[in-house]
XYZ file of C-alpha atoms in Angstrom:
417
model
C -146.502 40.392 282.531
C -144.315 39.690 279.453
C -141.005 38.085 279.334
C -139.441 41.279 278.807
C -141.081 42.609 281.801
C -139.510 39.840 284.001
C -135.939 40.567 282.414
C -136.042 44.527 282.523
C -137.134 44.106 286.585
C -134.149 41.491 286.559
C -131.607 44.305 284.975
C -132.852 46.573 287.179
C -132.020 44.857 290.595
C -129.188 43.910 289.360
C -127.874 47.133 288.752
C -128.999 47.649 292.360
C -126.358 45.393 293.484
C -123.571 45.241 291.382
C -120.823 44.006 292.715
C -122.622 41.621 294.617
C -124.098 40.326 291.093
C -120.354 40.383 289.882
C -119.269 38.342 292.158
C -121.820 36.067 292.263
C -121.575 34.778 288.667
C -117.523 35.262 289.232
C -117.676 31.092 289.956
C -119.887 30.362 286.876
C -117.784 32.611 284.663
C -114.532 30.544 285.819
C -115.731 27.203 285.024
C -117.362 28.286 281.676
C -113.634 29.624 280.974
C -111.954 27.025 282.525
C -114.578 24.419 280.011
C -114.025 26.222 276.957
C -110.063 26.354 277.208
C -109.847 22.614 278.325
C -112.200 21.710 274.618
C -109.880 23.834 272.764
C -106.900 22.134 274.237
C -107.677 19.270 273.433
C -108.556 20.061 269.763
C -105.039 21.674 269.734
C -103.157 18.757 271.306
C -105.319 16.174 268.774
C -103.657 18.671 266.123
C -100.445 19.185 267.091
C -100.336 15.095 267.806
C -101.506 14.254 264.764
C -99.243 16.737 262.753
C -96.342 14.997 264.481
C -97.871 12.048 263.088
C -97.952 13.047 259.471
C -94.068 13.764 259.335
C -94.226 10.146 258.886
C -96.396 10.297 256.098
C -100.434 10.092 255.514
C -103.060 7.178 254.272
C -100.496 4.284 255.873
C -100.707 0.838 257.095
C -98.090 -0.773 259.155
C -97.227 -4.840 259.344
C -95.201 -5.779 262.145
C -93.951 -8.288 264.057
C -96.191 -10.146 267.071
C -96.054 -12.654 269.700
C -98.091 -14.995 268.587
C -100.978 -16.255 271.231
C -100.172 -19.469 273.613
C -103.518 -19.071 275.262
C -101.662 -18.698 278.502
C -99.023 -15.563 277.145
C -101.207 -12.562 276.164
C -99.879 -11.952 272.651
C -98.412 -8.252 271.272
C -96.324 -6.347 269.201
C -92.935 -5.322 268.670
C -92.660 -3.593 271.688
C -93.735 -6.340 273.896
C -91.343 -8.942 272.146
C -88.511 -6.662 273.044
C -89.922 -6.031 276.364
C -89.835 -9.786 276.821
C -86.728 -10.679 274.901
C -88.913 -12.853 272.412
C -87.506 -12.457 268.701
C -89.353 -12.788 266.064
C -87.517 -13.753 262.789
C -90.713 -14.124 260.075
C -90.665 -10.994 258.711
C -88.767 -9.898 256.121
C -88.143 -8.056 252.821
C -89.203 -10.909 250.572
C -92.785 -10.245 252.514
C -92.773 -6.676 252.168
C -92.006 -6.984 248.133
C -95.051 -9.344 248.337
C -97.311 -6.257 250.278
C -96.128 -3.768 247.268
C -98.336 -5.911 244.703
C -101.118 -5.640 246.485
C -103.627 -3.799 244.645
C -103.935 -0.582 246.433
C -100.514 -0.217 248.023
C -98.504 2.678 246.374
C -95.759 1.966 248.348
C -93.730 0.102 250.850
C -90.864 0.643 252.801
C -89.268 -1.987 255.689
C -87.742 -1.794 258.659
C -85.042 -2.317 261.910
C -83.373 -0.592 264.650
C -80.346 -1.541 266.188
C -77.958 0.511 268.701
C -74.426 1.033 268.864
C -71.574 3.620 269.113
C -71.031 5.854 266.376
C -67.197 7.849 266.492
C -66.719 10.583 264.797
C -62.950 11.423 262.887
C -63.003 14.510 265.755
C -62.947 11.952 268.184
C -66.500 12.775 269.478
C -68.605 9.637 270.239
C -72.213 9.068 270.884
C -74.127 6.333 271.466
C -77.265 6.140 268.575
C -80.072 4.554 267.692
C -79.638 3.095 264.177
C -82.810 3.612 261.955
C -82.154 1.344 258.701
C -84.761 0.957 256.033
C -85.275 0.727 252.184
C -84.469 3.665 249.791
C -88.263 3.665 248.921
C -88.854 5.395 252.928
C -88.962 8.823 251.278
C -91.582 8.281 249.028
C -94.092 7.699 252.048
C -92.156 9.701 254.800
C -92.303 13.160 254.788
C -89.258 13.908 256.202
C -87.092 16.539 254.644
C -83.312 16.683 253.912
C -81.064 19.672 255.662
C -78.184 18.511 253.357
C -76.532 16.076 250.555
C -79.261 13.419 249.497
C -80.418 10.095 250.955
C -79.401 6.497 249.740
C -80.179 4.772 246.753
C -81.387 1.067 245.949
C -78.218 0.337 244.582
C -76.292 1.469 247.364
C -78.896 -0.671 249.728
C -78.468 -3.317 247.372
C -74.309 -3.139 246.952
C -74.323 -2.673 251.123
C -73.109 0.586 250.777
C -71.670 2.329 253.787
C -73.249 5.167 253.942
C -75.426 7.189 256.384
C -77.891 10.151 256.803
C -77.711 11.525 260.122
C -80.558 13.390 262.283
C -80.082 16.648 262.751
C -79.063 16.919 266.611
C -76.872 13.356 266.205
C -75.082 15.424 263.274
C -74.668 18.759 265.362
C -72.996 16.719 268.638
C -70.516 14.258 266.621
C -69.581 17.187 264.029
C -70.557 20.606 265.970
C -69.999 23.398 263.627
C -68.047 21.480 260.761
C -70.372 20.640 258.023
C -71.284 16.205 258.260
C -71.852 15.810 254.226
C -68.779 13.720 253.137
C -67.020 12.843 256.443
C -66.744 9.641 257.978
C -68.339 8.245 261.189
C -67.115 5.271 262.621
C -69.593 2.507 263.600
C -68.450 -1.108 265.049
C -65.032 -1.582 262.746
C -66.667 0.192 259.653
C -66.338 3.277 258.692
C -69.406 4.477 257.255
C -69.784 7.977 254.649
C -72.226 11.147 256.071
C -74.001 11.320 252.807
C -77.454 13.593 253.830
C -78.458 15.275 257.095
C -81.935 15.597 257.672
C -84.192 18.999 259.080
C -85.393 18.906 262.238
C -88.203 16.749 262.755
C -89.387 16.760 266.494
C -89.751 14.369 269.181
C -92.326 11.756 268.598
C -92.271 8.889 271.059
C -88.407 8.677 270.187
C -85.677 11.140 269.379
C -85.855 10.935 265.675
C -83.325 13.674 265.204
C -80.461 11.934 266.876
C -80.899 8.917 264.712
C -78.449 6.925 262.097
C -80.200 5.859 258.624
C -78.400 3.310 257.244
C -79.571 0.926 254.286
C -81.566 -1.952 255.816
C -79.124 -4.732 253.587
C -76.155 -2.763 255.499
C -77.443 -3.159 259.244
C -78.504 -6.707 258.259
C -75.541 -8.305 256.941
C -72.640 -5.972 258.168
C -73.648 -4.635 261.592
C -76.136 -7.496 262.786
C -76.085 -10.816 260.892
C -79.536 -11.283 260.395
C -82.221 -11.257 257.498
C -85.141 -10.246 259.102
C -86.761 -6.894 259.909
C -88.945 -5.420 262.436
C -91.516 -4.029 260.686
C -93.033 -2.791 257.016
C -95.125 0.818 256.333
C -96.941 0.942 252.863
C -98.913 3.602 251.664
C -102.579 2.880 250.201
C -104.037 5.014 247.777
C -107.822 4.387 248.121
C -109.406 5.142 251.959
C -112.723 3.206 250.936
C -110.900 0.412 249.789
C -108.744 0.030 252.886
C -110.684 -2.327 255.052
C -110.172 -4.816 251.382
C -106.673 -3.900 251.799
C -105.852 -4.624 255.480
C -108.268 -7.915 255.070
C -105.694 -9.133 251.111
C -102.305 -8.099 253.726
C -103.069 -10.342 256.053
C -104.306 -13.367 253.914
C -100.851 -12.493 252.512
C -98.941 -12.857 255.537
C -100.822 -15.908 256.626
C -100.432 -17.647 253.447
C -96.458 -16.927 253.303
C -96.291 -17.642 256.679
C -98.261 -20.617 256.762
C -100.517 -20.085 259.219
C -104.247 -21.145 259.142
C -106.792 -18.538 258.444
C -109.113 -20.397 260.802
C -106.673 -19.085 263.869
C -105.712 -15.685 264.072
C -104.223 -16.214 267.370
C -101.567 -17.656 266.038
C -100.483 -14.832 263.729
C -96.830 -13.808 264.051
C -97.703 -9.940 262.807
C -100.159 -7.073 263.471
C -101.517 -4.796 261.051
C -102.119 -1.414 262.229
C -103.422 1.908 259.740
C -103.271 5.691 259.840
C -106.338 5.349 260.475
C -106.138 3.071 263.913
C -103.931 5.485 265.034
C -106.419 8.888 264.635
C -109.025 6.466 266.499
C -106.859 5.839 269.840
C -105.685 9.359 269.974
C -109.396 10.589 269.567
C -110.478 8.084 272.691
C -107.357 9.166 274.752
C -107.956 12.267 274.079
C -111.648 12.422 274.634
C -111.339 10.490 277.805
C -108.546 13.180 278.602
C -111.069 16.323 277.748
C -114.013 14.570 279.883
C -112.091 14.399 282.719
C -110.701 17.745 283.064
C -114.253 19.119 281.782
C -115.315 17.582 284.814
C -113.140 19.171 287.391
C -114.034 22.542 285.757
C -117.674 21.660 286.293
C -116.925 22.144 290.054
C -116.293 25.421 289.656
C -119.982 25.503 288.015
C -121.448 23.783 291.265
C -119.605 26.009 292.954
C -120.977 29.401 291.346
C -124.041 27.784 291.346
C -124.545 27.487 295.016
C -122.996 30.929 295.373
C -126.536 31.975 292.883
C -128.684 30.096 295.122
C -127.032 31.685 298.348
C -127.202 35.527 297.124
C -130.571 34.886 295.682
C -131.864 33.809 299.141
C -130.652 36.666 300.837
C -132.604 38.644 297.340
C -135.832 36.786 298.907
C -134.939 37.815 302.455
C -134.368 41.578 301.496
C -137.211 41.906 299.056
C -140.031 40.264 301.836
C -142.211 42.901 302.138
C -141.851 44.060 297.949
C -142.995 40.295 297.637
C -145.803 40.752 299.828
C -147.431 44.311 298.249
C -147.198 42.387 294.658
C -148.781 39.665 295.736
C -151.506 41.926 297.593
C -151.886 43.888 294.650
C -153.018 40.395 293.133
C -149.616 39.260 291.717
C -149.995 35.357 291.273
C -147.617 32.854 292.604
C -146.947 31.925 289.075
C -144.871 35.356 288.043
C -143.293 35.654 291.577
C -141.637 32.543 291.006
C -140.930 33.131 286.959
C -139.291 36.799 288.260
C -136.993 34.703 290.928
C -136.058 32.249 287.860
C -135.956 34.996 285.244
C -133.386 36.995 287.849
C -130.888 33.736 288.788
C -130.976 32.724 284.859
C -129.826 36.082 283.827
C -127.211 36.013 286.119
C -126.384 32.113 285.324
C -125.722 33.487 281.726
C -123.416 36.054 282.570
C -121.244 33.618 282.242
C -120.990 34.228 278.679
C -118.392 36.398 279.668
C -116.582 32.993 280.584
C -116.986 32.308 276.517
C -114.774 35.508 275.777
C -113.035 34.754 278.314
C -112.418 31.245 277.211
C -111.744 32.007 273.826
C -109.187 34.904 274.511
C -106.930 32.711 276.369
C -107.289 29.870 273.765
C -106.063 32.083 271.316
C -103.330 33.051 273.129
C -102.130 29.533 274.018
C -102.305 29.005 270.505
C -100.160 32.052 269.484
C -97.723 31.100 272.242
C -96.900 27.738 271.148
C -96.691 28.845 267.160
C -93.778 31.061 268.383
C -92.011 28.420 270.266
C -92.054 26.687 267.009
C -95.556 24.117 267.520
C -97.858 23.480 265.541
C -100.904 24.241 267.655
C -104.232 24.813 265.452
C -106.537 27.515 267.367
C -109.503 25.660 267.572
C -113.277 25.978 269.436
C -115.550 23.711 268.865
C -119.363 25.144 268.476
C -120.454 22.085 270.610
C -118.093 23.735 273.560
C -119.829 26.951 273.224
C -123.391 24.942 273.183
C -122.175 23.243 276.260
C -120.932 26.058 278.129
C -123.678 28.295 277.899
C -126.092 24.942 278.429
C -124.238 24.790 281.451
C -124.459 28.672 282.505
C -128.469 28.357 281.825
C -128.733 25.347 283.950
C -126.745 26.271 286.806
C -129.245 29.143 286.849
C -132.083 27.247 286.502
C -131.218 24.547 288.863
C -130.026 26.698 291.578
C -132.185 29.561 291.360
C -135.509 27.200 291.682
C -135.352 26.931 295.753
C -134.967 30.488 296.017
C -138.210 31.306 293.729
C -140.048 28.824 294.902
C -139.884 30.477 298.545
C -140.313 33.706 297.409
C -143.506 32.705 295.405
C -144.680 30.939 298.599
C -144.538 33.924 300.595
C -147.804 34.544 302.997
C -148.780 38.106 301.627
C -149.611 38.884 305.268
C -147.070 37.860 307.120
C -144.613 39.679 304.158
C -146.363 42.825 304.695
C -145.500 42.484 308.410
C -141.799 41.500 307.909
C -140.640 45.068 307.621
């Protein structure tokens, strides 16, 4: 017998039994769905993440502050130093003008929040998150202006008073009167609406209920201090950025006097675009393994339900089993039949592909009308694996039952009936 023997005898019970061959691959078809919509999930989510990500601007490498090591204190970032209450006070804009010479660097823009209570002439108040920087922040940031314009190194310079609100922060102090040119009111200075910026999203913080306010301002008029929190510059070669990152911190060490011979002791962390796409992709793939995982249940699940109706196949087909192998049938094609039959109906959960693939689609469609960005996505290894896993289930499963059949007595099948 030829392979397409074994697979029209296959079609043919199966059409015998229908619905019971429905719902036997219904489990398998499930988890292949339920595999290929988790993978294209989690392409979407690495999309929409990293889209988020790129309001912020591309090919950049962040310097800020850290705890430096005491070999008893586990050292870390900004975040932790607030966390504990630790300061830091090294970095400032003297070092980030040094970081803009650095061969390679485009750009550079510095950094420091603050909080406080911003009144508006309406008498609406709000407390904000102040977001101050350097004028240069648009040339890296891709954030876009609603309204009016944003601040100029002169007016950062000068200390200007002057501010560029977030769109939601502007819509709650002002509601429907228009921010450009009136006043908000922010310790005992009163400070000028000059921009408004579009929507931007949330992104670990509220970035649209923010105040921008020239870093010079916040430091000398609002908090007393010349420091800042962090610096973002923009490179311009990717080959050449492991050079870069390896010149910024033999900057920062030198102007910071620390020895090259102990990194532990470094007061800053430099972090790239880069860095960033390589935690999201191990989050994310952790993420996608485990939910692949719980889907593969449902593939254990459909196969035993293979195994189980293909048993009963061997108990109702006894004495068929028996004739063949009287009319000299060898074991060998009894048990390739059995196989051939629960492989076939392993694989109809290619129908768990379409499946898959349907809903992705509409996930994707969904959240593009809700206003996402949510990039339609199916990987070809997801297809590979699903119908790997289809054809193994199959396999796997459908071996016991063959084997029994195929090591049927031919006499005592005969008698069965």
């Amino acid at each position: 017998m030829k392979l397409i023997d074994y697979i029209k005898i296959a079609l043919r019970q199966f059409r015998r039994n229908l619905l019971r061959s429905m719902l036997t691959g219904l489990g398998i078809v499930i988890g292949i769905a339920a595999v290929i919509i988790v993978i294209s999930a989690g392409q979407g989510m690495k999309g929409f993440i990293l889209e988020q990500f790129n309001q912020f601007g591309t090919n950049f490498l962040e310097v800020e502050t850290r705890v430096p090591s005491t070999g008893s204190i586990e050292s870390g970032g900004s975040v932790m130093a607030r966390a504990t209450g630790t300061v830091i006070t090294t970095l400032t804009l003297d070092d980030m003008e040094a970081i803009r010479k650095i061969p390679n660097i485009r750009s550079v823009y510095g950094g420091q929040f603050a909080q406080d209570i911003a009144v508006a002439p309406n008498g609406n108040k709000k407390t904000v998150n102040i977001f101050s920087t350097t004028s240069t922040m648009l040339e890296i940031d891709n954030s876009k202006l609603a309204a009016g314009r944003f601040y100029t190194e002169e007016e950062d310079i000068s200390l200007a008073k002057v501010v560029v609100l977030g769109s939601n922060l502007a819509r709650d102090l002002f509601e429907d009167v228009d921010p450009v040119g009136q006043k908000i009111k922010i310790k005992q200075y009163n400070f000028e609406v000059i921009g408004v910026f579009e929507p931007r999203g949330f992104v670990f913080m509220d970035y649209d209920s923010f105040v921008y306010m020239p870093i010079r301002t916040l430091q000398k008029q609002i908090l007393g201090i010349d420091y800042i929190s962090f610096v973002i510059g923009q490179y311009e070669d990717k080959d050449k950025l492991p050079e870069t990152v390896a010149d910024v911190k033999a900057l920062m060490r030198e102007r910071h006097n620390i020895d090259p011979e102990d990194p532990d002791k470094d007061d800053f962390i430099v972090s790239t675009s880069e860095d960033v796409e390589d935690i999201l992709d191990t989050i994310l793939g952790g993420f996608t393994i485990l939910l692949i995982a719980l889907a593969a249940i449902s593939l254990i699940v459909g196969g035993v339900g293979i195994m189980n109706i293909m048993l009963v196949s061997v108990l109702e087909r006894t004495f068929e089993i028996g004739l063949r192998k009287a009319l000299g049938a060898k074991r060998q094609q009894i048990l390739k039949q059995f196989l051939t039959e629960a492989i076939i109906t392993g694989l109809g959960g290619i129908s768990g592909i379409i499946i898959g693939v349907v809903i992705s689609l509409l996930i994707s469609v969904g959240a593009a009308s809700l206003g996402f960005v949510w990039p339609f996505a199916v990987p070809l290894y997801g297809i590979i694996l699903a119908v790997g896993f289809s054809t193994i289930c199959g396999l796997v499963f459908g071996i016991y039952p063959a084997r029994r059949a195929a090591n049927l007595d031919p006499i005592e099948a005969l008698r069965y009936e």
